[in-house]
mmCIF file with all atom_site columns, C-alpha atoms in Angstrom:
data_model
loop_
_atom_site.group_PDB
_atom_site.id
_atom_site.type_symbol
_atom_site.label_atom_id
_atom_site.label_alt_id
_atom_site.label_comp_id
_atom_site.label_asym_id
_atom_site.label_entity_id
_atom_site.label_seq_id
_atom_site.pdbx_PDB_ins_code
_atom_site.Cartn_x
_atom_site.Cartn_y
_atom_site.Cartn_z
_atom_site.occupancy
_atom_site.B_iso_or_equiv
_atom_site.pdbx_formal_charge
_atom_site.auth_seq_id
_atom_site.auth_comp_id
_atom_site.auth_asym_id
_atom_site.auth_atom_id
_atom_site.pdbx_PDB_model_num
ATOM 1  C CA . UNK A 1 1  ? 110.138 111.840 102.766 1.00 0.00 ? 451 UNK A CA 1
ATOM 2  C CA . UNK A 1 2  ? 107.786 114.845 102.949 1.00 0.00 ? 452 UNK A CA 1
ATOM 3  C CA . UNK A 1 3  ? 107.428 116.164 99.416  1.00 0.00 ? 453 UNK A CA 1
ATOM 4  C CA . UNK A 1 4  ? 105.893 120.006 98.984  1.00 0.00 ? 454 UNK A CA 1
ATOM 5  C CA . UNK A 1 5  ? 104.614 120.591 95.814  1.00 0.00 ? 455 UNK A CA 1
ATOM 6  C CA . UNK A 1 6  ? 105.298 118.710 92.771  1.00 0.00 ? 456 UNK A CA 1
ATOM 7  C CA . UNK A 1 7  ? 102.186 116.279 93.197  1.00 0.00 ? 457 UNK A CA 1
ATOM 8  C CA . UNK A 1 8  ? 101.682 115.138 89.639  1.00 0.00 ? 458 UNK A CA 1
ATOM 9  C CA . UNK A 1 9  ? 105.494 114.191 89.164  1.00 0.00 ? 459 UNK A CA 1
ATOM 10 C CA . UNK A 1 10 ? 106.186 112.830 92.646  1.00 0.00 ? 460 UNK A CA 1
ATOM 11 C CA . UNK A 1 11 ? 102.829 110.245 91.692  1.00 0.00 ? 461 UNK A CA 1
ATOM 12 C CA . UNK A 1 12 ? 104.282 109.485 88.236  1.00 0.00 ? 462 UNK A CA 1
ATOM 13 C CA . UNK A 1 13 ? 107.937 108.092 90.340  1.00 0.00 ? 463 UNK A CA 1
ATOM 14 C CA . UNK A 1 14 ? 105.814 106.370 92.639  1.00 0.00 ? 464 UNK A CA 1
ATOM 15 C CA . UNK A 1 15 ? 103.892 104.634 89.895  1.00 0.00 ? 465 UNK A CA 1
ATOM 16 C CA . UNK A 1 16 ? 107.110 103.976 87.661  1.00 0.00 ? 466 UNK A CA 1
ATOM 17 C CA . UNK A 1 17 ? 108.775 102.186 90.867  1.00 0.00 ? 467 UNK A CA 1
ATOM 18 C CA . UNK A 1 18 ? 105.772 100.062 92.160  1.00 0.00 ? 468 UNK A CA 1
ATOM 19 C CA . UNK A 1 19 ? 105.314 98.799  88.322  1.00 0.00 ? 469 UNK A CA 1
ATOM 20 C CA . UNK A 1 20 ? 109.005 98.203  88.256  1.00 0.00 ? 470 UNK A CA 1
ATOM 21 C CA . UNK A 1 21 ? 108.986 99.858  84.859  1.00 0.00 ? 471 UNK A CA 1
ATOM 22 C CA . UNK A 1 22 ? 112.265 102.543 86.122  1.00 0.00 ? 472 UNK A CA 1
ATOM 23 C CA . UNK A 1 23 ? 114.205 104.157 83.139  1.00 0.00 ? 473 UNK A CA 1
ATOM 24 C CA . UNK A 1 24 ? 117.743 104.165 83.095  1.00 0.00 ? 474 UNK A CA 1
ATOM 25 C CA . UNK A 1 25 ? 117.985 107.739 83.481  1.00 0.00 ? 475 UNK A CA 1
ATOM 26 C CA . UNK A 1 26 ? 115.450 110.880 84.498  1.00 0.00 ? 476 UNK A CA 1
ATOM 27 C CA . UNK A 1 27 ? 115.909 114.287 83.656  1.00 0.00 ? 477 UNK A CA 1
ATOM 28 C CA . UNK A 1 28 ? 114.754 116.862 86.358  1.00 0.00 ? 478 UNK A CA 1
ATOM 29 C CA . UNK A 1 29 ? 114.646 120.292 84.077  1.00 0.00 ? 479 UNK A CA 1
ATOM 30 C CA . UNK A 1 30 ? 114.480 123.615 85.317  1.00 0.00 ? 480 UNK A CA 1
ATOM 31 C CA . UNK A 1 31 ? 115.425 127.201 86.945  1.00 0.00 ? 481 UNK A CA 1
ATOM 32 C CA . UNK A 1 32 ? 117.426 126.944 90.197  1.00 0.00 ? 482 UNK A CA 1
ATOM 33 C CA . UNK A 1 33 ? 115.445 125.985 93.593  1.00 0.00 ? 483 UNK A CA 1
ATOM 34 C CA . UNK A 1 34 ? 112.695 124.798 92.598  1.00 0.00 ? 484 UNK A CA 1
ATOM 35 C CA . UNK A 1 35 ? 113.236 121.349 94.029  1.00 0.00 ? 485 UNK A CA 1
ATOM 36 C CA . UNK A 1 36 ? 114.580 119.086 91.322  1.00 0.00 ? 486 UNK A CA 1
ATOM 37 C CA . UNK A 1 37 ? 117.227 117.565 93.624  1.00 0.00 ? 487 UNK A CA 1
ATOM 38 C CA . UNK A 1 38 ? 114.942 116.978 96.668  1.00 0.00 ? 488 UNK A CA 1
ATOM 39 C CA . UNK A 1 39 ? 112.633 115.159 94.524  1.00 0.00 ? 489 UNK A CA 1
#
């Protein structure tokens, strides 16, 4: 998936997930389009 933007939070999933360290639930904050459910 081609991600646009976002680099620093897009790393910190990637890092979460390869450490197999993923919380039970992740809140995505913030005004409307600004990516939070293509991320």
């Amino acid at each position: 998936m081609e991600i646009i933007g976002h680099q620093q939070q897009w790393e910190f999933l990637q890092k979460i997930a390869k450490a197999d360290r993923i919380p039970q639930a992740l809140l995505f904050a913030g005004s409307s389009h600004l990516g939070k459910k293509r991320m």
